[in-house]
Short mmCIF file of C-alpha atoms and ligand atoms in Angstrom, two decimals:
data_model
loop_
_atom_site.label_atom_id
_atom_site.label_comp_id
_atom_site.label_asym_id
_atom_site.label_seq_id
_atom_site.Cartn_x
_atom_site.Cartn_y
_atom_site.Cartn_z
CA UNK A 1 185.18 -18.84 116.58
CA UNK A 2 182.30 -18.46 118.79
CA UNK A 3 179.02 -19.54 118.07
CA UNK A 4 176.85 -15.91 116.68
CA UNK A 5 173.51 -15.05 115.57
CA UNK A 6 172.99 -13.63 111.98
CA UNK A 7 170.14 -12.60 109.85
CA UNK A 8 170.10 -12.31 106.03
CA UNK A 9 169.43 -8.27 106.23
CA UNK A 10 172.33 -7.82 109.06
CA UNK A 11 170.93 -7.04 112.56
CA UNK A 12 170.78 -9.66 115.25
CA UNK A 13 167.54 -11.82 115.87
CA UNK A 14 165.38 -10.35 118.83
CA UNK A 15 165.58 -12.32 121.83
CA UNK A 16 162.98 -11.40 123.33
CA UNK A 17 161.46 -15.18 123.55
CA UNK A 18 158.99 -15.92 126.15
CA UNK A 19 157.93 -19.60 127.59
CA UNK A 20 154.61 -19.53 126.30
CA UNK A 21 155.29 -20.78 123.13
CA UNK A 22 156.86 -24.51 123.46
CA UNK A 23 157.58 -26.74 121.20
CA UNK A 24 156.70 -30.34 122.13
CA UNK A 25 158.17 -33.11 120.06
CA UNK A 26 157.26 -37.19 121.19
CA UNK A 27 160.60 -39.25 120.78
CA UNK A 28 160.96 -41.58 118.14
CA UNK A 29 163.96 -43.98 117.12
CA UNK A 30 164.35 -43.46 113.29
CA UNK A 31 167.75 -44.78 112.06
CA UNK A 32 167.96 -44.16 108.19
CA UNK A 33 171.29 -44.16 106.33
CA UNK A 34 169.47 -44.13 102.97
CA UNK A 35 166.77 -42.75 101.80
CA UNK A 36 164.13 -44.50 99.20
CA UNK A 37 161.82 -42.61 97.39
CA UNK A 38 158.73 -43.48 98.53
CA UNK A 39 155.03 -41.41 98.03
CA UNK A 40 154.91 -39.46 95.07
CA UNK A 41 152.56 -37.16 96.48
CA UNK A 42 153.90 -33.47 97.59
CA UNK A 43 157.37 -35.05 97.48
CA UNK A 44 159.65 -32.18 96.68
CA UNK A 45 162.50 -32.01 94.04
CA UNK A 46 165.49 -34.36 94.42
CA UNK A 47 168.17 -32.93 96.10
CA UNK A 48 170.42 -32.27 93.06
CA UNK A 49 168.43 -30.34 90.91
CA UNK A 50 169.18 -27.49 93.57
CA UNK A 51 170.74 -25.16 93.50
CA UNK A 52 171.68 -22.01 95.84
CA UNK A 53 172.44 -18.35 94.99
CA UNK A 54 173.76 -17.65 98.86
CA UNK A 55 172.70 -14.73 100.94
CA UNK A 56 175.98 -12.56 99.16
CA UNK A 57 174.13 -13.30 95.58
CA UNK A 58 176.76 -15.83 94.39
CA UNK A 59 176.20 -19.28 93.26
CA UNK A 60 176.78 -21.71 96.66
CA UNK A 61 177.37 -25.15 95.47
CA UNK A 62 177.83 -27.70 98.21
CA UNK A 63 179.65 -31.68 97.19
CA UNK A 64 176.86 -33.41 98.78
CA UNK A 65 173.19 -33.51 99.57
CA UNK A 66 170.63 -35.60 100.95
CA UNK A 67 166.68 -35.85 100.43
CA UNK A 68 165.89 -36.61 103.56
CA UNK A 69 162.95 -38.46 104.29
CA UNK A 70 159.99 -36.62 105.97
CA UNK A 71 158.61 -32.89 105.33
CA UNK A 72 160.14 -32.47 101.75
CA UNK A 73 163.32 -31.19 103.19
CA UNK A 74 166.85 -31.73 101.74
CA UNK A 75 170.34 -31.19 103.29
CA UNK A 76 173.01 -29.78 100.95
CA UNK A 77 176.68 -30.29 103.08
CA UNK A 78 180.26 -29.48 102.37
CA UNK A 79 182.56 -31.84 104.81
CA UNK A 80 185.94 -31.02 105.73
CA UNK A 81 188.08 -34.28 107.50
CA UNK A 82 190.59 -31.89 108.05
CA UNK A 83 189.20 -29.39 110.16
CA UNK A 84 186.03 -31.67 111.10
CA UNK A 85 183.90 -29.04 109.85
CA UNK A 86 180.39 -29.29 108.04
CA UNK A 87 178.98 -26.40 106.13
CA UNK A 88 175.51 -27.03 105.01
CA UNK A 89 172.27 -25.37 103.23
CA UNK A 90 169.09 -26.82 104.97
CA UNK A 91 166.63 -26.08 102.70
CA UNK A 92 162.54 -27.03 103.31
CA UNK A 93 159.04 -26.09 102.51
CA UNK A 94 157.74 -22.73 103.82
CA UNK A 95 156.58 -20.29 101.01
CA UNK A 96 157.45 -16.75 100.76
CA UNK A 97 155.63 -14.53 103.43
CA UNK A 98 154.26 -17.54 104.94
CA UNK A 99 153.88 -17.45 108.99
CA UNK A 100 155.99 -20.51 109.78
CA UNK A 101 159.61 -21.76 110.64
CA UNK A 102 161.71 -24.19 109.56
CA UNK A 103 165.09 -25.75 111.58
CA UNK A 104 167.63 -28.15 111.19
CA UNK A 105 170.33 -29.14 113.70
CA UNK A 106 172.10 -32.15 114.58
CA UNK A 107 172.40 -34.22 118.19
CA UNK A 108 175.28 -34.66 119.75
CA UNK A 109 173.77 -36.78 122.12
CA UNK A 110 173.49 -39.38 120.01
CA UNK A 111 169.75 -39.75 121.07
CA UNK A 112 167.42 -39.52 117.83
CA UNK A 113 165.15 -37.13 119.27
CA UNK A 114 164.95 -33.22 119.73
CA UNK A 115 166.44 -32.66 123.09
CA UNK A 116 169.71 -32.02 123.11
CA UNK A 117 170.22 -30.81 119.58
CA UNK A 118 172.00 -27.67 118.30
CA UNK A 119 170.00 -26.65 116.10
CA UNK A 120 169.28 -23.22 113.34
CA UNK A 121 166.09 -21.79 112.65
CA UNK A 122 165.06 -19.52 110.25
CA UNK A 123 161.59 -17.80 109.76
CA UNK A 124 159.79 -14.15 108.98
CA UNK A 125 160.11 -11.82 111.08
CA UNK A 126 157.47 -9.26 112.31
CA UNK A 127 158.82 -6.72 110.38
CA UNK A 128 159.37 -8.73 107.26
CA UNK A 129 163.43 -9.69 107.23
CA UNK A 130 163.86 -13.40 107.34
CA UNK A 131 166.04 -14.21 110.13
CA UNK A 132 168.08 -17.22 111.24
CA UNK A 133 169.81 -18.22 114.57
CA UNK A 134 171.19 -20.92 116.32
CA UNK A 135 169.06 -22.23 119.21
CA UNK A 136 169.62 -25.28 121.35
CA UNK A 137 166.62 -27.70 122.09
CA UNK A 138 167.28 -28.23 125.60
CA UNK A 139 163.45 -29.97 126.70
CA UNK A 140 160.69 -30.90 125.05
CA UNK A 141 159.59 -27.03 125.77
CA UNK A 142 162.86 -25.14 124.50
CA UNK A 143 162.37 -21.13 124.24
CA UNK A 144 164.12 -21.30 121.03
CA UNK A 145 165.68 -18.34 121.70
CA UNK A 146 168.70 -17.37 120.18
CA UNK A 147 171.82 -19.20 121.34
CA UNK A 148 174.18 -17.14 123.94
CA UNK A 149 177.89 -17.35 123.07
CA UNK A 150 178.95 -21.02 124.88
CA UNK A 151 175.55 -22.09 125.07
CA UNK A 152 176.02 -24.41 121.82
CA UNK A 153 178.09 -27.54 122.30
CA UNK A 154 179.66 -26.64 119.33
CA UNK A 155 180.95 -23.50 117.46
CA UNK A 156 178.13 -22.30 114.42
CA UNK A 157 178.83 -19.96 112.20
CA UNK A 158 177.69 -17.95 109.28
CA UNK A 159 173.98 -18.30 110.32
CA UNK A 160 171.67 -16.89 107.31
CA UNK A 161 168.59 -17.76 105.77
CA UNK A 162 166.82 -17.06 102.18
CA UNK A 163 163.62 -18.16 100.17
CA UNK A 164 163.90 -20.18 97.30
CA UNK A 165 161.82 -20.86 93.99
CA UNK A 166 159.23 -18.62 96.32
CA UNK A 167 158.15 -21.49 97.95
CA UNK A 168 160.74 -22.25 100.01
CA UNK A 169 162.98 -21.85 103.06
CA UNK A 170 166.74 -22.31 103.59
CA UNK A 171 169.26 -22.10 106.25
CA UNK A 172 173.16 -21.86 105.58
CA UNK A 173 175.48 -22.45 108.61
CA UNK A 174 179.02 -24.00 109.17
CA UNK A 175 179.29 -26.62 112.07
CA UNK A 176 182.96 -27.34 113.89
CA UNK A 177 181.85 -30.57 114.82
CA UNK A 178 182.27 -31.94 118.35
CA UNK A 179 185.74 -33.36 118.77
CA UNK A 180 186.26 -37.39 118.63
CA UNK A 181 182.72 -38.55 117.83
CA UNK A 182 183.20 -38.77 114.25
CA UNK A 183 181.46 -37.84 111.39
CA UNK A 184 178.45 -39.66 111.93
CA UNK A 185 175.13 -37.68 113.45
CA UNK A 186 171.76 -37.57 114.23
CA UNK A 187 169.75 -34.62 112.53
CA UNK A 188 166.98 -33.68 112.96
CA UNK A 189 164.85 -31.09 111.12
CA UNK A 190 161.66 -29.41 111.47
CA UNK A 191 158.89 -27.20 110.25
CA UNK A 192 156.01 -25.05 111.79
CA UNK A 193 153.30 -23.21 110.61
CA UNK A 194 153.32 -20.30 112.93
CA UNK A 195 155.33 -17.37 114.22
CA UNK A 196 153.88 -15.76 117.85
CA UNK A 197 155.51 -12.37 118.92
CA UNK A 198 159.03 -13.63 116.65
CA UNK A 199 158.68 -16.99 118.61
CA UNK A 200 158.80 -20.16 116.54
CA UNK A 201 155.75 -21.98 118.13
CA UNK A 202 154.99 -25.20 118.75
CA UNK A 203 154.88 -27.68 115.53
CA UNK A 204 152.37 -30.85 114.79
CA UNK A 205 152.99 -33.68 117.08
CA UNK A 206 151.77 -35.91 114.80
CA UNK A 207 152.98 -37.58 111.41
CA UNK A 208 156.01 -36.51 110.02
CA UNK A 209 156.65 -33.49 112.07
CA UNK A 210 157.82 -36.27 114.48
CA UNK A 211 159.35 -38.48 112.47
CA UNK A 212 162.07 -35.91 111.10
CA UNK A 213 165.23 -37.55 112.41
CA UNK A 214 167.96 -39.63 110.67
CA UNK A 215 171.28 -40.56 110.94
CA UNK A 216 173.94 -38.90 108.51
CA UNK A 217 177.21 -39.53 107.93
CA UNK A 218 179.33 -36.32 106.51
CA UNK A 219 182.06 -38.21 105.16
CA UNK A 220 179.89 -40.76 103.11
C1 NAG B 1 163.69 -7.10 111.88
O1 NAG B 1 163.61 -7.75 113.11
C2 NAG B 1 164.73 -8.56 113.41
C3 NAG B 1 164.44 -9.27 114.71
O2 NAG B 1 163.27 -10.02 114.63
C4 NAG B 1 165.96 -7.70 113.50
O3 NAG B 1 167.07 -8.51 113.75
C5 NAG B 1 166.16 -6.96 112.20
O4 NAG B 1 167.23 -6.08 112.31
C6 NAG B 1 164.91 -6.19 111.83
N1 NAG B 1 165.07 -5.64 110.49
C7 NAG B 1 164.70 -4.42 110.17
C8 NAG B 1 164.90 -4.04 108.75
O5 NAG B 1 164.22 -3.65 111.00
C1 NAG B 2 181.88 -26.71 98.76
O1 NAG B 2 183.06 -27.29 98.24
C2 NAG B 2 183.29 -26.98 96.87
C3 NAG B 2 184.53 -27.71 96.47
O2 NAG B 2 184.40 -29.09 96.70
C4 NAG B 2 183.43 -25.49 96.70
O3 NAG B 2 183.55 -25.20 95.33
C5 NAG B 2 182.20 -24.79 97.24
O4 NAG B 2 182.38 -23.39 97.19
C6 NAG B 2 181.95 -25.20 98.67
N1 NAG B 2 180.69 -24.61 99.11
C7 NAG B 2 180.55 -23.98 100.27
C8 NAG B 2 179.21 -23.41 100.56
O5 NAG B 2 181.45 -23.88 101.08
#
């Protein structure tokens, strides 16, 4: 299936990105396989007290889920060996109505940092609708536009976003992961406080916001 853009109220996300607003990201080498609790403060609810009533209004229930460990964010992820297929519910702070964007993707690459991933991003549009796209991170500077048909490196599908518990964000897609590199990635994830012209802009530099990456394995 190739790769298409979706939003939760139908209708496909304007493209009509411009340069100006670029996302810069520093690299950083951030191999986790587990993830310790560590602060208490502003740390967000485990991972399995969540739960998902999917874009359709039915109850989406995934077999695994991770709290991963910077921004509050949590990965929910249904692996299929068979087909080498992920569906997952990325799920992250970013209240109702607020101005920002949140994304998650993974790196093919097998670099820990933002270039090169495939990521989906989800925020408020001007006219209200949440929206959510794939995008790929191609530079420090991406236009995080919405992905053309072949421009992914991999097929995504059934791209949709929601709020939940009205404070915040989450973004459902299905991956067909890249052939013969296993079921072990980099992800990376991502949040920003600010929306310019439907343009996810650029996110803090500093502190967590670049310090969101860690290795997953699907299968574990
Ligand atoms: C809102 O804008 C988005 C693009 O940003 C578009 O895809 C969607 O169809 C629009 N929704 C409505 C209700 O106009
Ligand atoms: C995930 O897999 C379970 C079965 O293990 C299934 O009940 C559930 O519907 C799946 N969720 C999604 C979102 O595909």
């Amino acid at each position: 299936m190739a790769a298409a853009a979706a939003t939760v109220r139908r209708g496909s996300a304007s493209s009509s990105a411009s340069v100006s607003h670029a996302i810069v990201l520093a690299v950083v080498v951030v191999a986790c396989s587990s993830f310790p609790p560590t602060s208490t403060a502003a740390k967000a609810a485990p991972c399995s007290s969540q739960t998902f009533s999917g874009t359709g209004g039915e109850q989406q229930s995934y077999a695994s889920c991770a709290d991963l460990p910077r921004l509050g964010a949590t990965l929910h992820y249904n692996y299929t060996a068979a087909t080498n297929t992920v569906a997952v519910a990325f799920r992250a702070p970013q209240g109702k109505g607020a101005d920002g964007w949140v994304a998650w993707g993974i790196n093919p690459s097998g670099r820990s940092g933002m270039v090169g991933t495939q990521a989906v991003v989800a925020f408020q549009s001007s006219n209200g609708s949440l929206v959510a796209y794939p995008t790929v991170l191609d530079s420090y500077a991406p236009s995080m536009a919405p992905a053309a048909p072949g421009d992914l490196a991999f097929p995504v599908s059934g791209v949709a976003a929601e709020y939940a518990d009205g404070k915040e964000m989450v973004v459902y897609a299905t991956l067909a992961l890249p052939a013969g590199k296993g079921s072990k990635f980099t992800n990376v994830w991502q949040q920003g406080a600010a929306v310019v012209n439907d343009v996810p802009a650029v996110h803090p530099t500093t502190g967590d916001n670049i310090l969101s990456t860690a290795t997953i394995d699907f299968s574990a």
